[in-house]
Each structure stands twice: as structure tokens, then as C-alpha cells.
Coordinates of C-alpha atoms in Angstrom, one line a residue:
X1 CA -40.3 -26.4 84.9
X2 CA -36.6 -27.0 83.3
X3 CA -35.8 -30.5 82.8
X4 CA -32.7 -30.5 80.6
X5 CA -34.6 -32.7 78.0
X6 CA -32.9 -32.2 74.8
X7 CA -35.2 -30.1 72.1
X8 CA -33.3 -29.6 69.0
X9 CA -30.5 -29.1 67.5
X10 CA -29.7 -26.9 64.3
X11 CA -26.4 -27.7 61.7
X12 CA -24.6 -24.1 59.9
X13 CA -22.3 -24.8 57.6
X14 CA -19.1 -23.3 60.0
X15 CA -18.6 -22.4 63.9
X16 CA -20.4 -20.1 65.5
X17 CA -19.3 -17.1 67.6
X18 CA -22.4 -15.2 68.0
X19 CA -24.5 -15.5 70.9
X20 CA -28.1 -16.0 70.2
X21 CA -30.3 -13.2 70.8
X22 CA -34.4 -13.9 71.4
X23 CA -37.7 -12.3 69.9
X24 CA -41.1 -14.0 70.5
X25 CA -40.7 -17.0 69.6
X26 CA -37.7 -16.6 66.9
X27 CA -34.3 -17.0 68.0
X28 CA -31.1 -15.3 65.7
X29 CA -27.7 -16.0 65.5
X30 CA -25.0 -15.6 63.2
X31 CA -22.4 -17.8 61.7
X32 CA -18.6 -17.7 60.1
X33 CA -20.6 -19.3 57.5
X34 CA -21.4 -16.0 56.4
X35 CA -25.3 -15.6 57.7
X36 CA -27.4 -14.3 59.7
X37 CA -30.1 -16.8 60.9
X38 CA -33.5 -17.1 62.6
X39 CA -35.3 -20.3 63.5
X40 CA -38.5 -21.5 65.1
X41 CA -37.2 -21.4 68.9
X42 CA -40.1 -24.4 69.6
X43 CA -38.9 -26.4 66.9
X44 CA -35.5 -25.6 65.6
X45 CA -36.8 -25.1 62.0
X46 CA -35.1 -22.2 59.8
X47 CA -37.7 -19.2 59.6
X48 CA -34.9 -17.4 56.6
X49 CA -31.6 -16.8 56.2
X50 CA -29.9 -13.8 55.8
X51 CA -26.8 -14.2 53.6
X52 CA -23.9 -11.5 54.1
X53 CA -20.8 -13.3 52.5
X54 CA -18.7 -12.6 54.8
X55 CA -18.5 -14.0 58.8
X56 CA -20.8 -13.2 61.1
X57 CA -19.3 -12.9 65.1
X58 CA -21.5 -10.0 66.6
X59 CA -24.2 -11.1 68.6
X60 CA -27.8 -9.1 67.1
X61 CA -29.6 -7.0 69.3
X62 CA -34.0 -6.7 68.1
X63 CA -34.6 -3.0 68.3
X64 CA -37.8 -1.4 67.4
X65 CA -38.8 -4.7 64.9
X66 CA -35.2 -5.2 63.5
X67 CA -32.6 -7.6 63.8
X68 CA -29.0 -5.7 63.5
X69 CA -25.9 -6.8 63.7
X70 CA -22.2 -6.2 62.4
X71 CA -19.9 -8.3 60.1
X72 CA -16.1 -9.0 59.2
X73 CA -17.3 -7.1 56.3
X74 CA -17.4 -3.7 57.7
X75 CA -20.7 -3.3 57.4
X76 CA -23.7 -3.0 60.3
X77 CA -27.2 -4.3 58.9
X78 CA -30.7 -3.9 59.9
X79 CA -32.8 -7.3 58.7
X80 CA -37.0 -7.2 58.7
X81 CA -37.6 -9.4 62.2
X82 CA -40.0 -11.6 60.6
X83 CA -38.6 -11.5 57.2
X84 CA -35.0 -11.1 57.4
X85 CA -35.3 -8.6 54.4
X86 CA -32.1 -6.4 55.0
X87 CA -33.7 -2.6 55.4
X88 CA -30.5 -1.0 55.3
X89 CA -27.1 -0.9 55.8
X90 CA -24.2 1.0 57.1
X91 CA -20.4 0.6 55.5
X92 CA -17.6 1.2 58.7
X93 CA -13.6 0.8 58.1
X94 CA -13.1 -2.7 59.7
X95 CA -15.0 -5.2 61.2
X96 CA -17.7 -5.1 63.5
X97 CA -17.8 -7.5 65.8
X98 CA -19.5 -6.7 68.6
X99 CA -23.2 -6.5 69.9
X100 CA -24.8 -2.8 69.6
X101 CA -26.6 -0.9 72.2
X102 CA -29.4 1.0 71.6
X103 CA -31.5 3.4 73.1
X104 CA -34.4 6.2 71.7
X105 CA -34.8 5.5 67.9
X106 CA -30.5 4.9 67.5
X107 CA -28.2 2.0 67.8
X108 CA -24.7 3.1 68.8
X109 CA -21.5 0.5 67.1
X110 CA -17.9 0.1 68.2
X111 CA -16.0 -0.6 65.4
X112 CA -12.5 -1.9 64.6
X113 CA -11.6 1.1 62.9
X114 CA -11.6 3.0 66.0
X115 CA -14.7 5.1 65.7
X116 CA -18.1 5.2 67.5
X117 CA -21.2 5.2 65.7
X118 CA -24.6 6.6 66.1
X119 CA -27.2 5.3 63.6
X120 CA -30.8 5.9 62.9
X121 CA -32.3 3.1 63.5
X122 CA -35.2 3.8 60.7
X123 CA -32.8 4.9 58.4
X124 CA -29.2 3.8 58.8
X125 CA -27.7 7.1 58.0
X126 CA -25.2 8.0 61.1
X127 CA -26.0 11.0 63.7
X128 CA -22.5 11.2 64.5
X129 CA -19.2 9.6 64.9
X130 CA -16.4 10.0 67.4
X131 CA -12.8 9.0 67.1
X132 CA -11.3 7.0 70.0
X133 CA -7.9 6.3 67.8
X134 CA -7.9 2.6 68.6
X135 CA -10.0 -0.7 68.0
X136 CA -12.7 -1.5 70.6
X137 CA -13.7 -6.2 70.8
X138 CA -16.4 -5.2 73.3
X139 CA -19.8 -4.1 73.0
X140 CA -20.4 -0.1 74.1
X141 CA -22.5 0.2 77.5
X142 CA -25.3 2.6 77.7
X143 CA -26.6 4.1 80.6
X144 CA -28.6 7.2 81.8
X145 CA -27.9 9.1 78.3
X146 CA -24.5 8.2 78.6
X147 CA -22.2 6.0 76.5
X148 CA -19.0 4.2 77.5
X149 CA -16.6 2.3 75.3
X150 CA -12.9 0.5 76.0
X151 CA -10.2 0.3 73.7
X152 CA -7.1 -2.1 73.0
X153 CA -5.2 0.8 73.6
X154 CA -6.2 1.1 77.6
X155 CA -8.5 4.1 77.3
X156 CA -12.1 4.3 78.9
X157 CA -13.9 7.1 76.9
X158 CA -17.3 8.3 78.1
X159 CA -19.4 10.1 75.3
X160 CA -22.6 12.1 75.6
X161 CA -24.8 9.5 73.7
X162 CA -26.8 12.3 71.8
X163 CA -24.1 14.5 70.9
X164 CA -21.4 12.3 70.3
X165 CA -19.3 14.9 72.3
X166 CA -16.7 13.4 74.6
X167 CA -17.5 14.0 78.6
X168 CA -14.2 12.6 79.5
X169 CA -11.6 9.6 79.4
X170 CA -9.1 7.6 81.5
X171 CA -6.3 6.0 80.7
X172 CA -6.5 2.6 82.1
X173 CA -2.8 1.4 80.3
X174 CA -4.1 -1.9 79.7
X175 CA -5.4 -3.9 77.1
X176 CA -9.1 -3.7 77.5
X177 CA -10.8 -6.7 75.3
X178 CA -14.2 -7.2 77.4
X179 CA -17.6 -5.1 77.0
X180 CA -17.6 -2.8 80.0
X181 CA -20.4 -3.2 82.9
X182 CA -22.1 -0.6 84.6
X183 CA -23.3 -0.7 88.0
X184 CA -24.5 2.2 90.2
X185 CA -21.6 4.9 90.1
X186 CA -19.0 2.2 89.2
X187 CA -17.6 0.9 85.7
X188 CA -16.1 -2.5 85.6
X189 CA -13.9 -3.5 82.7
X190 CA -11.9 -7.0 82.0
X191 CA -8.1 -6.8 80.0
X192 CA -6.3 -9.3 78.1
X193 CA -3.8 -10.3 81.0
X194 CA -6.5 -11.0 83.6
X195 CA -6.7 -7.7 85.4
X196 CA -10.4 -6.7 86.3
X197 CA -10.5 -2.6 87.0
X198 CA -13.4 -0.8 89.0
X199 CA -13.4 2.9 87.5
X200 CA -15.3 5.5 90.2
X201 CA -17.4 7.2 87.6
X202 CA -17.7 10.3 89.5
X203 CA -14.2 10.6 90.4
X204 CA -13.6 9.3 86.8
X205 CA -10.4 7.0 88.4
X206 CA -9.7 3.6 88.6
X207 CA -10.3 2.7 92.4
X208 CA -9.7 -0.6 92.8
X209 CA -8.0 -3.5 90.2
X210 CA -7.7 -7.2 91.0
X211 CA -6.1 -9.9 89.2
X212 CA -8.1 -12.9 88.2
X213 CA -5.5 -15.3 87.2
X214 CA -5.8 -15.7 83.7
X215 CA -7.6 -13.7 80.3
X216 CA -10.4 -11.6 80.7
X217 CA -12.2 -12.3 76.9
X218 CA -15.8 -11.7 78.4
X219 CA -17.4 -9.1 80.2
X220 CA -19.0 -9.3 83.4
X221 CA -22.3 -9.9 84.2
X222 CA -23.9 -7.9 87.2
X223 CA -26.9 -9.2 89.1
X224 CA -28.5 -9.4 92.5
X225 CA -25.8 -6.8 93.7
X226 CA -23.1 -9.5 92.4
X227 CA -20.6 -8.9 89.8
X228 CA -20.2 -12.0 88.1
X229 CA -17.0 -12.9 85.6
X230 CA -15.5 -15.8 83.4
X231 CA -12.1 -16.0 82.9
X232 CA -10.1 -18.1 79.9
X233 CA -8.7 -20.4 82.6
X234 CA -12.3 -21.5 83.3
X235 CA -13.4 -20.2 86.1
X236 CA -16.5 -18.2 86.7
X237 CA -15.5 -15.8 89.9
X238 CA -18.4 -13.7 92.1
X239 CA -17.5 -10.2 93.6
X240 CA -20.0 -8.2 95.8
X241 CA -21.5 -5.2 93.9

């Protein structure tokens, strides 16, 4: 039964744009601190600490016993679940700031240098990399073998996710800062000036596109056949599937 009763409460040493991700009873997070952290989710109490030097936005994924993340130091790390000893790493061109998907013994990354990454999950060394030619905030969205990214230059690029070989693209000629959502044979994508698109993935075109008033920093959520959305001006808007 949820009561609302306060539990605990846990102090980093800066702010903290990562969004927690959960494991059995460990919860991790990281901080502009520099670290990568996972405490006791009864108790609050720190379980290790994971220090990368540099800050820490990209909320971890657990894949297959590991904790990984990216960092505003290029880098993507796999960390031990239980131990936070780092397994290995991966050195990109700019930051990494978003979450990973994963799938099948690899963890795809879209980085701020403008690539796409496939990495071995066991060993960190990358299957392949494709060049989209301009920086992607969200998170790539996996689905059905197939991977989709957006980029800050307006393109929606939809790669084979074994290959790395590019299936097609569309040019959406908009700022696209949100993690893209997949529902059935639709693809729906936020931008910076509020404009919500639904891309028809079998025609590969944008058939519908509403404005929501203000930013689009987050993506959308879908559940229960409803496509759910927050905007910067605080709302939280509801669209049938």
C-alpha cells in the first residue's frame, strides 16, 4: 500500500540530472558531482561509489549484471552491479548524455559527436558506428531489431540495429531534443519549440504535428494506448494512441 510516508533521503555533493534507474533492491544514479552512485533502496545507505571526474547527466540502464552509463567526459562505462568496479570503458568525441538502449548482448549510445554506437556489452569494444552529422540529447529507441534516433538538426534516422546500416531518414526540419517513442507503426518525437510530430513508420512521413504550447525537453511516455507528454511550461498533456 503507498502512503507517502517519507523514507530517506540521500546528500551528493552537486545537483542531480540523472534519473534513477532500479536493480533488486539497489537503486543508481549519477551526479554533476562527478559519480556514479548506488544505495540500499530500503534504507538510503551508499552500497559504493563510482567516481568518473567529470559530471554525470545520463540516466544508467542494468543490462546483463552491469550498470552503464555515459559522461560529460566522452566516455560510456560499464560498472560491476554489485560492486561498482568499472569493467570497461568506451572513449566517444563529446559527451554522452543520454540513457542507452540495449538489446541481445549490445548497448547502442547517441552521442554528442553525432555518431551512433554499437557496443559489446561483455567487452566494450564497438560493432559499428554510424554517422548521423549532428548531436542527438535523447536517448535512441529500440524496437523489433530496429533502431531510431533524432537529431538537433531535424533528421529522424532509422538504422538496422545489427548492421548499423541505415534503412532510411526523414527530415523533420525541427529541432528534435526529446528521446523518440514508439508505438505500433507510429514514431512520436518532441522539439525545442513545443511542436510534437507523429512520423507513419511505414510511409516513413510525418502525418500529423501539433503544437503544445511551450518546450518539449522530455520524451513521451506511452501507456494504456495513451501517449503521455510534459512540456517546460508545466503541463503534463494526454493524447489517444
Amino acid at each position: 500500500r503507498v502512503t507517502g510516508e517519507f523514507h530517506w533521503e540521500y546528500q551528493t555533493k552537486s545537483k542531480i540530472n540523472s534519473s534513477p534507474a532500479l536493480s533488486g533492491n539497489l537503486v543508481f544514479f549519477g551526479s554533476y558531482d562527478g559519480s556514479m552512485y548506488a544505495l540500499d533502496i530500503k534504507n538510503g545507505r551508499l552500497v559504493w561509489r563510482f567516481k568518473v571526474g567529470a559530471p554525470v547527466m545520463s540516466t544508467p540502464i542494468v543490462f546483463d549484471n552491469k550498470v552503464i552509463f555515459g559522461a560529460n567526459d566522452n566516455k560510456v562505462y560499464a560498472l560491476d552491479v554489485d560492486t561498482g568496479i568499472e569493467l570497461w570503458r568506451y572513449k566517444t568525441t563529446g559527451w554522452v548524455r543520454n540513457a542507452a538502449a540495449a538489446s541481445d548482448g549490445f548497448i547502442y549510445v547517441a552521442g554528442e559527436d553525432g555518431y551512433v554506437y554499437c557496443l559489446d556489452v561483455n567487452t566494450g569494444k564497438a560493432s559499428w558506428s554510424h554517422l548521423v552529422g549532428s548531436k542527438m540529447l535523447g536517448s535512441p529507441a529500440l524496437h523489433q531489431g530496429i533502431l531510431y534516433v533524432a537529431t538537433c538538426g531535424g533528421m529522424v534516422y532509422v538504422l538496422d540495429a545489427k548492421k548499423g546500416e541505415k534503412l532510411w531518414s526523414i527530415n523533420i526540419n525541427d529541432k528534435l531534443v526529446t528521446s523518440p517513442a514508439i508505438a505500433g507503426n507510429y514514431l512520436y518525437i518532441g522539439a525545442d519549440d513545443g511542436n510534437l510530430f507523429v512520423v507513419n513508420l511505414k510511409k516513413g512521413l510525418v502525418e500529423a504535428k501539433y503544437h503544445l504550447g511551450s518546450r518539449l525537453l522530455a520524451g513521451a511516455t506511452v501507456m494504456h494506448r495513451k501517449l503521455i507528454i510534459p512540456t517546460s511550461g508545466g503541463d503534463l498533456i494526454s493524447f489517444s494512441e
